């Protein structure tokens, strides 16, 4: 296995894990699959406030949120009612190679950040499979990612996630607060309209 550059309470980052050619192939695969499961605008529970990130999912389960029912996983696209497209084979391979988890992932959340998008500090808490790590794959413009600790007021550190970087959130870091402060426009030419795609790969149900 490739050597991770950092190892902090289960947070590991592999900068440039995907070559440019692999990034292009994954980008093309993601865009092709999105034709069967288009991006939609997620809404915050209760307030119905639109999130700044557009989303879709691949795999048997997808993470969704709306005003009425809030955060959850479901097997179908909220707008089309169809099952999510299958997970890209390369994503399944990366999970087997890097996650150290014996069961396959069930959800690949696709987050699209335009240049002004960000994601506030939060904890991922909607997965019953608490022991499973989360794998993240970055494509396109660099993100300033922030990660803290298990309490919102814990000190945080900033990490740049560039195109082709892969990171794994295992161990204690799986329950740490994290978010995306901003996107650095013009830092990659991978996506034709700029911006960033993050693939967040998760096991949802205990195997
Ligand atoms: C740290 N996405 O979808 S991915 C999310 O870049 C999410 O789109 C961000 O946070 C993005 O929930 C960050 C990296 C990531 C994913 C899960 C984590 C970092 C994490 C879980 C715990 C701690
Ligand atoms: Fe998250």
Short mmCIF file of C-alpha atoms and ligand atoms in Angstrom, two decimals:
data_model
loop_
_atom_site.label_atom_id
_atom_site.label_comp_id
_atom_site.label_asym_id
_atom_site.label_seq_id
_atom_site.Cartn_x
_atom_site.Cartn_y
_atom_site.Cartn_z
CA UNK A 1 0.00 0.00 0.00
CA UNK A 2 1.16 3.54 -0.70
CA UNK A 3 2.54 5.48 2.27
CA UNK A 4 0.27 8.14 3.70
CA UNK A 5 1.83 11.57 4.18
CA UNK A 6 0.13 12.25 7.49
CA UNK A 7 -1.23 10.01 10.17
CA UNK A 8 -3.16 11.83 12.88
CA UNK A 9 -5.66 9.82 14.92
CA UNK A 10 -6.66 7.82 11.87
CA UNK A 11 -6.67 10.69 9.34
CA UNK A 12 -4.49 9.77 6.38
CA UNK A 13 -3.84 11.77 3.24
CA UNK A 14 -2.30 10.47 0.01
CA UNK A 15 -1.47 13.56 -2.06
CA UNK A 16 -1.64 12.93 -5.80
CA UNK A 17 -2.69 9.31 -5.37
CA UNK A 18 -4.47 9.43 -8.74
CA UNK A 19 -2.38 10.31 -11.79
CA UNK A 20 -3.70 12.94 -14.21
CA UNK A 21 -4.85 10.17 -16.56
CA UNK A 22 -6.68 8.39 -13.73
CA UNK A 23 -8.31 11.67 -12.67
CA UNK A 24 -9.53 12.23 -16.23
CA UNK A 25 -10.90 8.70 -16.49
CA UNK A 26 -12.71 9.00 -13.14
CA UNK A 27 -14.07 12.46 -14.07
CA UNK A 28 -15.46 11.07 -17.34
CA UNK A 29 -16.99 8.10 -15.54
CA UNK A 30 -18.58 10.36 -12.91
CA UNK A 31 -20.08 12.73 -15.53
CA UNK A 32 -21.43 9.76 -17.54
CA UNK A 33 -23.08 8.23 -14.44
CA UNK A 34 -24.56 11.60 -13.44
CA UNK A 35 -26.74 11.42 -16.56
CA UNK A 36 -28.66 8.64 -14.76
CA UNK A 37 -28.71 10.52 -11.42
CA UNK A 38 -28.44 14.28 -11.87
CA UNK A 39 -27.15 16.77 -9.32
CA UNK A 40 -29.85 18.23 -7.09
CA UNK A 41 -29.93 21.04 -4.53
CA UNK A 42 -30.02 19.60 -1.01
CA UNK A 43 -31.99 21.53 1.62
CA UNK A 44 -31.33 21.86 5.33
CA UNK A 45 -33.76 20.14 7.70
CA UNK A 46 -36.54 22.38 9.14
CA UNK A 47 -35.36 25.68 7.58
CA UNK A 48 -35.37 24.34 4.03
CA UNK A 49 -32.32 26.55 3.32
CA UNK A 50 -30.55 25.36 0.18
CA UNK A 51 -27.01 24.06 0.71
CA UNK A 52 -24.26 25.65 -1.38
CA UNK A 53 -23.02 22.30 -2.63
CA UNK A 54 -24.94 20.35 -5.26
CA UNK A 55 -25.15 16.59 -4.73
CA UNK A 56 -25.94 13.21 -6.12
CA UNK A 57 -24.95 9.65 -5.14
CA UNK A 58 -23.77 6.38 -6.63
CA UNK A 59 -24.27 2.93 -5.14
CA UNK A 60 -27.09 1.12 -3.32
CA UNK A 61 -27.61 3.97 -0.83
CA UNK A 62 -27.35 7.74 -1.08
CA UNK A 63 -27.16 10.51 1.51
CA UNK A 64 -29.94 13.05 1.05
CA UNK A 65 -31.47 15.94 2.96
CA UNK A 66 -34.64 17.99 2.60
CA UNK A 67 -36.78 20.34 4.67
CA UNK A 68 -39.39 17.75 5.68
CA UNK A 69 -37.43 14.58 6.44
CA UNK A 70 -33.92 15.88 7.14
CA UNK A 71 -30.68 13.92 6.82
CA UNK A 72 -30.91 10.25 5.84
CA UNK A 73 -29.79 7.52 3.48
CA UNK A 74 -32.15 6.20 0.85
CA UNK A 75 -31.98 3.93 -2.19
CA UNK A 76 -33.54 6.35 -4.68
CA UNK A 77 -32.87 9.79 -6.15
CA UNK A 78 -35.12 12.42 -4.51
CA UNK A 79 -36.06 14.07 -7.83
CA UNK A 80 -36.28 11.14 -10.26
CA UNK A 81 -37.33 8.39 -7.81
CA UNK A 82 -34.93 6.03 -9.59
CA UNK A 83 -32.20 3.93 -7.94
CA UNK A 84 -28.83 5.69 -7.80
CA UNK A 85 -26.37 4.78 -10.58
CA UNK A 86 -23.86 2.07 -9.68
CA UNK A 87 -20.61 3.01 -8.01
CA UNK A 88 -17.67 3.57 -10.38
CA UNK A 89 -15.42 0.46 -10.38
CA UNK A 90 -12.37 2.64 -9.64
CA UNK A 91 -14.04 3.86 -6.45
CA UNK A 92 -14.66 0.26 -5.32
CA UNK A 93 -11.00 -0.54 -6.04
CA UNK A 94 -9.75 2.44 -4.04
CA UNK A 95 -11.95 1.39 -1.11
CA UNK A 96 -10.53 -2.17 -1.13
CA UNK A 97 -6.98 -0.88 -1.48
CA UNK A 98 -7.06 1.84 1.16
CA UNK A 99 -9.94 1.46 3.62
CA UNK A 100 -8.83 -1.66 5.48
CA UNK A 101 -12.55 -2.48 5.87
CA UNK A 102 -13.70 -5.96 4.88
CA UNK A 103 -17.17 -5.10 3.55
CA UNK A 104 -17.78 -3.04 0.40
CA UNK A 105 -18.96 0.57 0.58
CA UNK A 106 -22.67 1.31 0.12
CA UNK A 107 -22.72 5.02 -0.66
CA UNK A 108 -20.62 7.32 -2.82
CA UNK A 109 -21.78 10.88 -2.23
CA UNK A 110 -20.88 13.27 -5.05
CA UNK A 111 -20.44 16.87 -3.86
CA UNK A 112 -20.03 19.57 -6.53
CA UNK A 113 -18.50 22.83 -5.30
CA UNK A 114 -18.68 25.84 -7.55
CA UNK A 115 -16.06 28.49 -6.84
CA UNK A 116 -18.11 30.22 -4.11
CA UNK A 117 -19.35 27.06 -2.37
CA UNK A 118 -18.29 25.89 1.05
CA UNK A 119 -19.45 23.41 3.69
CA UNK A 120 -19.81 24.37 7.35
CA UNK A 121 -18.20 22.43 10.21
CA UNK A 122 -20.15 19.24 10.94
CA UNK A 123 -19.81 15.62 12.06
CA UNK A 124 -20.89 12.75 9.82
CA UNK A 125 -23.35 10.92 12.07
CA UNK A 126 -25.96 9.31 9.82
CA UNK A 127 -24.16 5.98 9.35
CA UNK A 128 -24.97 2.97 11.56
CA UNK A 129 -21.61 1.40 10.59
CA UNK A 130 -19.64 3.51 13.08
CA UNK A 131 -16.49 1.41 12.82
CA UNK A 132 -16.12 1.94 9.08
CA UNK A 133 -13.79 4.68 7.83
CA UNK A 134 -14.76 7.28 5.23
CA UNK A 135 -12.76 7.60 2.00
CA UNK A 136 -12.63 10.92 0.15
CA UNK A 137 -11.45 11.53 -3.43
CA UNK A 138 -10.87 15.09 -4.67
CA UNK A 139 -11.16 16.15 -8.34
CA UNK A 140 -10.73 19.65 -9.77
CA UNK A 141 -9.93 22.86 -7.91
CA UNK A 142 -8.10 22.68 -4.58
CA UNK A 143 -10.19 22.92 -1.40
CA UNK A 144 -9.17 24.39 1.92
CA UNK A 145 -10.44 21.63 4.14
CA UNK A 146 -10.68 22.12 7.93
CA UNK A 147 -10.58 19.36 10.52
CA UNK A 148 -10.88 19.72 14.29
CA UNK A 149 -11.73 17.25 17.01
CA UNK A 150 -14.77 15.58 18.55
CA UNK A 151 -15.99 18.85 20.14
CA UNK A 152 -16.95 21.83 17.99
CA UNK A 153 -14.71 24.20 19.95
CA UNK A 154 -11.60 21.94 19.60
CA UNK A 155 -8.64 23.49 17.76
CA UNK A 156 -8.73 22.89 14.01
CA UNK A 157 -6.15 22.63 11.31
CA UNK A 158 -6.39 23.46 7.65
CA UNK A 159 -5.46 20.94 4.97
CA UNK A 160 -5.31 21.57 1.23
CA UNK A 161 -7.08 18.89 -0.81
CA UNK A 162 -5.97 19.02 -4.43
CA UNK A 163 -7.12 17.12 -7.51
CA UNK A 164 -6.12 13.47 -7.29
CA UNK A 165 -5.66 13.53 -3.52
CA UNK A 166 -7.27 10.71 -1.59
CA UNK A 167 -7.86 10.78 2.17
CA UNK A 168 -9.13 8.29 4.70
CA UNK A 169 -10.92 9.23 7.91
CA UNK A 170 -10.59 6.28 10.23
CA UNK A 171 -10.23 5.72 13.95
CA UNK A 172 -10.98 8.73 16.14
CA UNK A 173 -10.90 11.15 13.19
CA UNK A 174 -14.07 9.55 11.81
CA UNK A 175 -16.04 11.49 14.45
CA UNK A 176 -14.18 14.78 14.16
CA UNK A 177 -15.74 18.06 13.11
CA UNK A 178 -14.74 19.01 9.57
CA UNK A 179 -15.79 21.26 6.71
CA UNK A 180 -14.66 23.05 3.58
CA UNK A 181 -13.71 26.71 4.11
CA UNK A 182 -13.31 27.57 0.46
CA UNK A 183 -12.37 26.49 -3.01
CA UNK A 184 -9.33 28.02 -4.70
CA UNK A 185 -10.59 28.88 -8.21
CA UNK A 186 -8.34 28.23 -11.18
CA UNK A 187 -6.09 25.72 -9.40
CA UNK A 188 -6.99 22.83 -11.73
CA UNK A 189 -8.07 22.36 -15.33
CA UNK A 190 -9.67 18.98 -14.76
CA UNK A 191 -13.30 20.15 -14.74
CA UNK A 192 -14.40 22.05 -17.86
CA UNK A 193 -16.35 24.67 -15.84
CA UNK A 194 -13.90 24.75 -12.91
CA UNK A 195 -14.93 23.99 -9.34
CA UNK A 196 -14.43 20.82 -7.39
CA UNK A 197 -15.99 17.39 -7.13
CA UNK A 198 -15.54 15.38 -3.95
CA UNK A 199 -16.47 11.72 -3.81
CA UNK A 200 -17.17 10.64 -0.23
CA UNK A 201 -17.31 6.86 0.04
CA UNK A 202 -19.00 5.21 3.02
CA UNK A 203 -20.25 2.01 4.56
CA UNK A 204 -23.69 2.84 5.99
CA UNK A 205 -25.07 -0.38 7.51
CA UNK A 206 -23.06 -2.78 9.69
CA UNK A 207 -22.06 -5.81 7.58
C1 LIG B 1 -13.47 14.10 8.38
N1 LIG B 1 -17.41 16.38 2.51
O1 LIG B 1 -19.77 15.04 2.47
S1 LIG B 1 -14.59 15.05 2.37
C2 LIG B 1 -19.27 15.31 3.59
O2 LIG B 1 -14.84 17.84 0.68
C3 LIG B 1 -18.02 16.08 3.66
O3 LIG B 1 -16.90 17.41 0.20
C4 LIG B 1 -16.24 17.19 2.45
O4 LIG B 1 -17.61 16.41 4.71
C5 LIG B 1 -15.96 17.48 1.00
O5 LIG B 1 -19.76 14.94 4.66
C6 LIG B 1 -15.08 16.56 3.10
C7 LIG B 1 -13.48 14.46 3.58
C8 LIG B 1 -14.16 13.96 4.81
C9 LIG B 1 -15.23 13.10 4.78
C10 LIG B 1 -15.73 12.57 5.96
C11 LIG B 1 -15.15 12.90 7.17
C12 LIG B 1 -13.61 14.30 5.99
C13 LIG B 1 -14.08 13.78 7.18
C14 LIG B 1 -15.58 12.34 8.39
C15 LIG B 1 -14.94 12.65 9.56
C16 LIG B 1 -13.90 13.55 9.55
FE1 LIG B 2 -18.63 15.35 6.27
#
